[in-house]
Amino acid sequence: MDHKDRQETCFTNFSTQNQQKWEFPDPLTELLQASKAQDWDPAAMLNNLSFLEQKIHQLQGLVHLIIGRRDRVSGQVQPYELVAQQQQLVTADLTSIIVQLISTAGSLLPYVKHTQGAPSLSLGQFQPQNGGVSGGGGGGSGASELQNSVDVSTNEEHDLKDEEDGEELGENLFPGTYEILQLEKEEILAPHTHFCTICGKGFKRDANLRMHMRGHGDEYKTPAALAKPNKESSSEPALIKRYSCPFAGCKRNKDHRNFRPLKTILCVKNHYRRTHCDKSYTCSRCNTKKFSVMADLKTHEKHCGKDKWLCSCGTTFSRKDKLFGHIALFQGHTPAIPLDDTKGSTGTCDPGNDSEATNKLGSMNMFNFSSSEDVKGSMEDPSGCFSPLNFETCNFGGFHEFPRPPFDDSESSLAFLLSGSCGYTNKSGEQ
Amino acid sequence: MKTQGQGQSKRKQLHHPLSPHSNPFDILTEEIVCNILDHLHDDPFATKSFSLTCKSFYFIESRHRRILKPLRPDLLPRTFHRYPFVSHLDLSLCPRVDDPTLNDLSSTWKATLRSINLSRSRFFTNAGLSSLFINCSGLVEVDLCNATHLTDLAASAIAEAKNLERLSLARCKLITDMGIGCIAVGCRKLKSLCLKWCLRVGDLGVQLIALKCKQIRSLDLSYLPITEKCLKSVIRLQHLEDLILEGCHGIDDDGLSTLEQSQSCKSLKMLNLSNCQNVTHTGLSALINGTEQLQQIILAYGSSVSQKILKVTSDLAKCLLTYSKLQSIKLDGCIITWSGIKAMASLDAPFKELSFSKCLGLTDDGLSFLVQSQKDLRKLDITCCRKITYNSIDSVTSSCTSLTSLRMESCSLVPKEAFVLIGERCPFLEELDVTDNEIDDEGLKSISRCSKLSILKLGICSNISDEGLAKFGSCCPLLKELDLYRSIAISDAGIAAIADGCPALEMINIAYNDKITDNSLISLSKCRMLKALEIRGCLGVSSIGLSAIAVGCKQLTVLDIKKCFNIHDNGMLLLAQFSQNLKQINLSYCSVTDVGLVALASLSRLQNMTILHLAGLTPNGLAAALLACRALTKVKLHASFRPLLSQSILGHMEAHGCVFHWRHKAFQKEMDPKGWKLHFGRSSSEVP
């Protein structure tokens, strides 16, 4: 394990030099062990491959750093020792990586025989950067030969995509390519995360705090003070941040075997509340559904009671076609007809209707308009349309009762539109 | 009466060889009596007389009775004991059938009831239906047409009838997909289902029916808001024979084209796409793609009416090329092109029925070309094909000699000579409609050779006179229906000849004929089978003639004496006494007063009355008549009476199932307000 130790020291060196937070997670060691596992199952192979990938990535990052620094200090004459030291570090690192590559790739050989032709392209991209720094790195050729099915460039693209997509893609992120943060339980459940340094008032959002600060004096009203605090440096790609759940044994906890990180702080908060906290918010309409996140309750309340499509087995559906699909699927299930239907029907039983009916469709439509179900529909509708509206006005007033990402607002307004149009098609369909 | 007489004579013959002291009925076994009973269907009084013959006959008849059609629901409890084995119950004469009635009858005929008709009844709810379907588990056929008040709860009650095979829910407008879903799950044995005008039933409901009820033979989906989505399941039904998609505007070519990939309905025999505005030949061919048994196709008033289809009929005919079993095509109201006719003529299918009613493009050449190869044609409808002339009739009659039905109302260019050909060449004609044509006595004399003729319509044929009618009457004894509406040249002599020669006459219309007098009615009173008589606007008719009809024609059920100013209360009195079968009467403009109306009200079967502009009618008389008439379901009255009648009376009537129609029609003094005479003048001037 000497190469591993050497590598760790070399990286700690680097981090001290650059004065950056450069944590190295332990999945690396896990993977190393995994790479030595000699059982030839595809999962292990995939592990090995991703390990190789990751190694190359690390090295690339290292060389990038060196190049970046050279550029920055290009005006000055660099001390010889420093250059030598860097070179030494890189070569040491390279050798360690190459040794690992050989040991790992050796286990892959039987699988990759038939894909021999493919990898030359990725190597071509890989080598110039590598060779430029390492000069005549001893194991360079060996490494390139063994770098078979690993395509570094595509991997990078993949990482970029991950950033755009949701947290579920986190599983495609390779351990070590991101930084893992873990908030404590109290921190997660704290109602406020931003506090005024003057009066101590707490806020959920930084922006709200800045708005509040204006009241404490003119110095907080300058554009600079009001502006969104910038991320320190944009020159180099900051390492992606991912979050771990503090609950031990949770799949979202970094110690879990199949750890799947959470993407944002908000995800952490919602995840922790949903899975590890009591469900304290009860729906006031149905009194059965409970939620631990306020937003979930609000979402539920929008639809609660609208599951009017009922099957004889007791299952409710919010959509008629879903109910009919269910009935088509199961023997003996039938649509359940609510008993309160009778009230409407006797009301609309019109003895003088016989004559109109002979006038066929025209009169029928008229009859339909006066029928019970439409009346019922219009009774139900207001609750459906107004609650999202109210909700939106709340947001405009700036009273955020619960943390909601900005896109959530648009979502709710979209839902309002959708529910409106759904109601329309339903009605027209029924006629 | 006639059959009863025959029965009696049979019994006498049987009695003859035996000694005069023995009871003649003793030798008749119950089996023989039942056999006799089976043949007593023509005359409604026959079974009644039969059961009144003796106690044993009464008993046998009450055990033998399977079909019951009660006049009023309040008579039902009495029948419970008398007829214990009723299996077919027709309640169409009972406007009010409430839940207790349904409860009682379902518990009485629990084991025997197979079929029930509630199509004309109201006031029952899902509760009554549910007890009916739970008790009578053997129900096979249920007619719930016009039950506009029924909801999905009723549908879920229907779903209890596990053995149901035939169900009609036409115009059940409150039933939705949910209810149909219940029926689909509950009634797995359904073979025939009518959902016409169930406007709240959509794709989902029909789809579920098609998925769950695999035995369906006949499916009527007319005027439903359905699309091709449910048809995908419908055409997978293995036994489907009749598919009616009349007026389904949601079905279009684009949708039907998506069907092509899926399985097609091989058993389909009849397809009705009438009034489907959005279906053209492409959609049709997609729908019938793969069907092998197709016999009848109805495309009346379809997309061909719209402009874009003008040239399509040839394509349409081409897409029918492969259906060799095709027997009947109805293209009513379509635009027919010459190429379309040619393509149709090239189909090898031997047609039995063709209908081109109101087809604008049908020409002499086209029709002649088409019928050349159709030797087996039985029915032809060319109503209002105003372009056809002598040539068409010539070729039709020469090639289609086995025609049984020819309808050619208002073929205005066909000259009188053409009708001679019909008589000469089509001896098997049973139905002929020459309303509003140039036919004259010569033509009618020729047509009298068609001795099987049972329906003849000669309305607005002003060239027909007594001479032709006399000849016809002497040759066609099977005539059942005769229409002489505004055939103004006829008089009593012609009618007398008809009455003498056609004892089977059931329906005659001699409205608006000035020369008709009481003598006509007196001679018509010989026609004992007469069921419907229309003598509107016959000024020469008085109470005397009507009395003769009332006495002679016991089976009279429909009577229209509107604008017969000379009919007075006397006529009503005799009618009330003798015409016990009368169901429907129009008395408007007659000289009938309260007395006549109240007398008429004693008729126990009277259901339908139109009483507009009766000069001698007072509100009190009307009220008395209405209350006395217990079977009334529909009354047309002038709106001026509405405020004059007490609300309690109206409420009482409506509670019994009577519907009032209030009319605002002004009094018409003139006999011919629409100028029919002018029309005759025009047409007669055209005749050379």
PDB file of C-alpha atoms in Angstrom, chain A residues 309-310 320-321 323-324 327-328 330-339 341-342 345 348-355 357 360-361 364-365 367-368 371 373 429-431, chain B residues 122-123 125-126 146 148-149 151-153 155-156 171 173-174 176-182 185 188 197 199-202 204-205 208 211-212 223 225 249 654 659 661 663:
ATOM      1  CA  TRP A 309     -62.996   8.181  -9.339  1.00  0.00           C
ATOM      2  CA  LEU A 310     -63.589   5.334  -6.982  1.00  0.00           C
ATOM      3  CA  LYS A 320     -61.149   8.593 -14.875  1.00  0.00           C
ATOM      4  CA  ASP A 321     -59.028   6.786 -17.428  1.00  0.00           C
ATOM      5  CA  LEU A 323     -59.816   4.043 -12.908  1.00  0.00           C
ATOM      6  CA  PHE A 324     -61.038   2.410 -16.100  1.00  0.00           C
ATOM      7  CA  ILE A 327     -61.117  -1.984 -13.808  1.00  0.00           C
ATOM      8  CA  ALA A 328     -60.131  -3.422 -17.159  1.00  0.00           C
ATOM      9  CA  PHE A 330     -58.867  -6.747 -12.530  1.00  0.00           C
ATOM     10  CA  GLN A 331     -61.694  -9.262 -12.528  1.00  0.00           C
ATOM     11  CA  GLY A 332     -64.675  -8.318 -10.448  1.00  0.00           C
ATOM     12  CA  HIS A 333     -63.744  -4.725  -9.772  1.00  0.00           C
ATOM     13  CA  THR A 334     -66.398  -2.265 -10.782  1.00  0.00           C
ATOM     14  CA  PRO A 335     -66.730   1.497 -10.687  1.00  0.00           C
ATOM     15  CA  ALA A 336     -68.228   2.603  -7.394  1.00  0.00           C
ATOM     16  CA  ILE A 337     -71.021   5.099  -7.775  1.00  0.00           C
ATOM     17  CA  PRO A 338     -71.316   7.601  -4.941  1.00  0.00           C
ATOM     18  CA  LEU A 339     -74.705   7.467  -3.251  1.00  0.00           C
ATOM     19  CA  ASP A 341     -75.897  11.096  -6.781  1.00  0.00           C
ATOM     20  CA  THR A 342     -79.568  10.506  -6.086  1.00  0.00           C
ATOM     21  CA  SER A 345     -81.020  13.062 -10.117  1.00  0.00           C
ATOM     22  CA  THR A 348     -83.564  17.043 -12.475  1.00  0.00           C
ATOM     23  CA  CYS A 349     -86.263  14.479 -13.169  1.00  0.00           C
ATOM     24  CA  ASP A 350     -88.476  16.608 -15.325  1.00  0.00           C
ATOM     25  CA  PRO A 351     -91.786  15.111 -16.296  1.00  0.00           C
ATOM     26  CA  GLY A 352     -92.332  17.590 -19.106  1.00  0.00           C
ATOM     27  CA  ASN A 353     -89.199  16.573 -20.880  1.00  0.00           C
ATOM     28  CA  ASP A 354     -90.747  14.031 -23.188  1.00  0.00           C
ATOM     29  CA  SER A 355     -91.691  16.419 -25.914  1.00  0.00           C
ATOM     30  CA  ALA A 357     -86.609  14.931 -26.493  1.00  0.00           C
ATOM     31  CA  LYS A 360     -83.257  15.460 -30.701  1.00  0.00           C
ATOM     32  CA  LEU A 361     -79.854  16.870 -30.062  1.00  0.00           C
ATOM     33  CA  MET A 364     -80.651  17.409 -25.255  1.00  0.00           C
ATOM     34  CA  ASN A 365     -77.810  19.803 -24.908  1.00  0.00           C
ATOM     35  CA  PHE A 367     -81.092  19.460 -20.827  1.00  0.00           C
ATOM     36  CA  ASN A 368     -77.526  18.658 -20.119  1.00  0.00           C
ATOM     37  CA  SER A 371     -78.285  18.724 -15.094  1.00  0.00           C
ATOM     38  CA  GLU A 373     -73.351  17.124 -12.384  1.00  0.00           C
ATOM     39  CA  GLY A 429     -65.914  15.165 -22.709  1.00  0.00           C
ATOM     40  CA  GLU A 430     -68.878  14.384 -20.590  1.00  0.00           C
ATOM     41  CA  GLN A 431     -71.216  16.166 -22.867  1.00  0.00           C
TER      42      GLN A 431
ATOM     43  CA  ARG B 122     -91.436   6.677 -15.745  1.00  0.00           C
ATOM     44  CA  PHE B 123     -91.442   7.319 -12.014  1.00  0.00           C
ATOM     45  CA  THR B 125     -85.898   4.807  -9.632  1.00  0.00           C
ATOM     46  CA  ASN B 126     -82.790   2.800  -9.079  1.00  0.00           C
ATOM     47  CA  ASN B 146     -86.240   7.002 -22.647  1.00  0.00           C
ATOM     48  CA  THR B 148     -83.985  10.107 -18.955  1.00  0.00           C
ATOM     49  CA  HIS B 149     -84.166  10.296 -15.178  1.00  0.00           C
ATOM     50  CA  THR B 151     -78.515   7.839 -13.168  1.00  0.00           C
ATOM     51  CA  ASP B 152     -75.434   5.740 -12.667  1.00  0.00           C
ATOM     52  CA  LEU B 153     -77.026   4.271  -9.562  1.00  0.00           C
ATOM     53  CA  ALA B 155     -76.893   1.434 -14.017  1.00  0.00           C
ATOM     54  CA  SER B 156     -75.233  -0.204 -11.045  1.00  0.00           C
ATOM     55  CA  ARG B 171     -81.727   8.298 -24.348  1.00  0.00           C
ATOM     56  CA  LYS B 173     -78.857  10.824 -20.836  1.00  0.00           C
ATOM     57  CA  LEU B 174     -77.729  10.930 -17.223  1.00  0.00           C
ATOM     58  CA  THR B 176     -72.133   8.164 -17.597  1.00  0.00           C
ATOM     59  CA  ASP B 177     -69.093   6.045 -18.222  1.00  0.00           C
ATOM     60  CA  MET B 178     -69.169   5.015 -14.571  1.00  0.00           C
ATOM     61  CA  GLY B 179     -72.595   3.433 -14.913  1.00  0.00           C
ATOM     62  CA  ILE B 180     -71.698   1.778 -18.181  1.00  0.00           C
ATOM     63  CA  GLY B 181     -68.570   0.487 -16.475  1.00  0.00           C
ATOM     64  CA  CYS B 182     -70.755  -1.173 -13.816  1.00  0.00           C
ATOM     65  CA  VAL B 185     -68.507  -5.675 -15.294  1.00  0.00           C
ATOM     66  CA  ARG B 188     -70.974 -10.355 -18.934  1.00  0.00           C
ATOM     67  CA  TRP B 197     -78.097   9.184 -27.289  1.00  0.00           C
ATOM     68  CA  LEU B 199     -74.591  11.553 -24.385  1.00  0.00           C
ATOM     69  CA  ARG B 200     -72.464  11.154 -21.283  1.00  0.00           C
ATOM     70  CA  VAL B 201     -71.013   7.865 -22.305  1.00  0.00           C
ATOM     71  CA  GLY B 202     -67.632   8.214 -23.928  1.00  0.00           C
ATOM     72  CA  LEU B 204     -63.854   4.811 -21.618  1.00  0.00           C
ATOM     73  CA  GLY B 205     -67.264   3.308 -21.035  1.00  0.00           C
ATOM     74  CA  LEU B 208     -64.784  -1.280 -21.042  1.00  0.00           C
ATOM     75  CA  LEU B 211     -63.256  -5.486 -23.050  1.00  0.00           C
ATOM     76  CA  LYS B 212     -65.593  -7.169 -20.604  1.00  0.00           C
ATOM     77  CA  TYR B 223     -74.700   9.931 -31.287  1.00  0.00           C
ATOM     78  CA  PRO B 225     -69.166  11.446 -28.125  1.00  0.00           C
ATOM     79  CA  HIS B 249     -68.968  13.113 -35.078  1.00  0.00           C
ATOM     80  CA  GLU B 654     -98.753  14.607 -14.508  1.00  0.00           C
ATOM     81  CA  VAL B 659     -97.591  14.951 -20.431  1.00  0.00           C
ATOM     82  CA  HIS B 661     -98.111  19.923 -24.756  1.00  0.00           C
ATOM     83  CA  ARG B 663     -99.632  24.861 -28.396  1.00  0.00           C
TER      84      ARG B 663
END
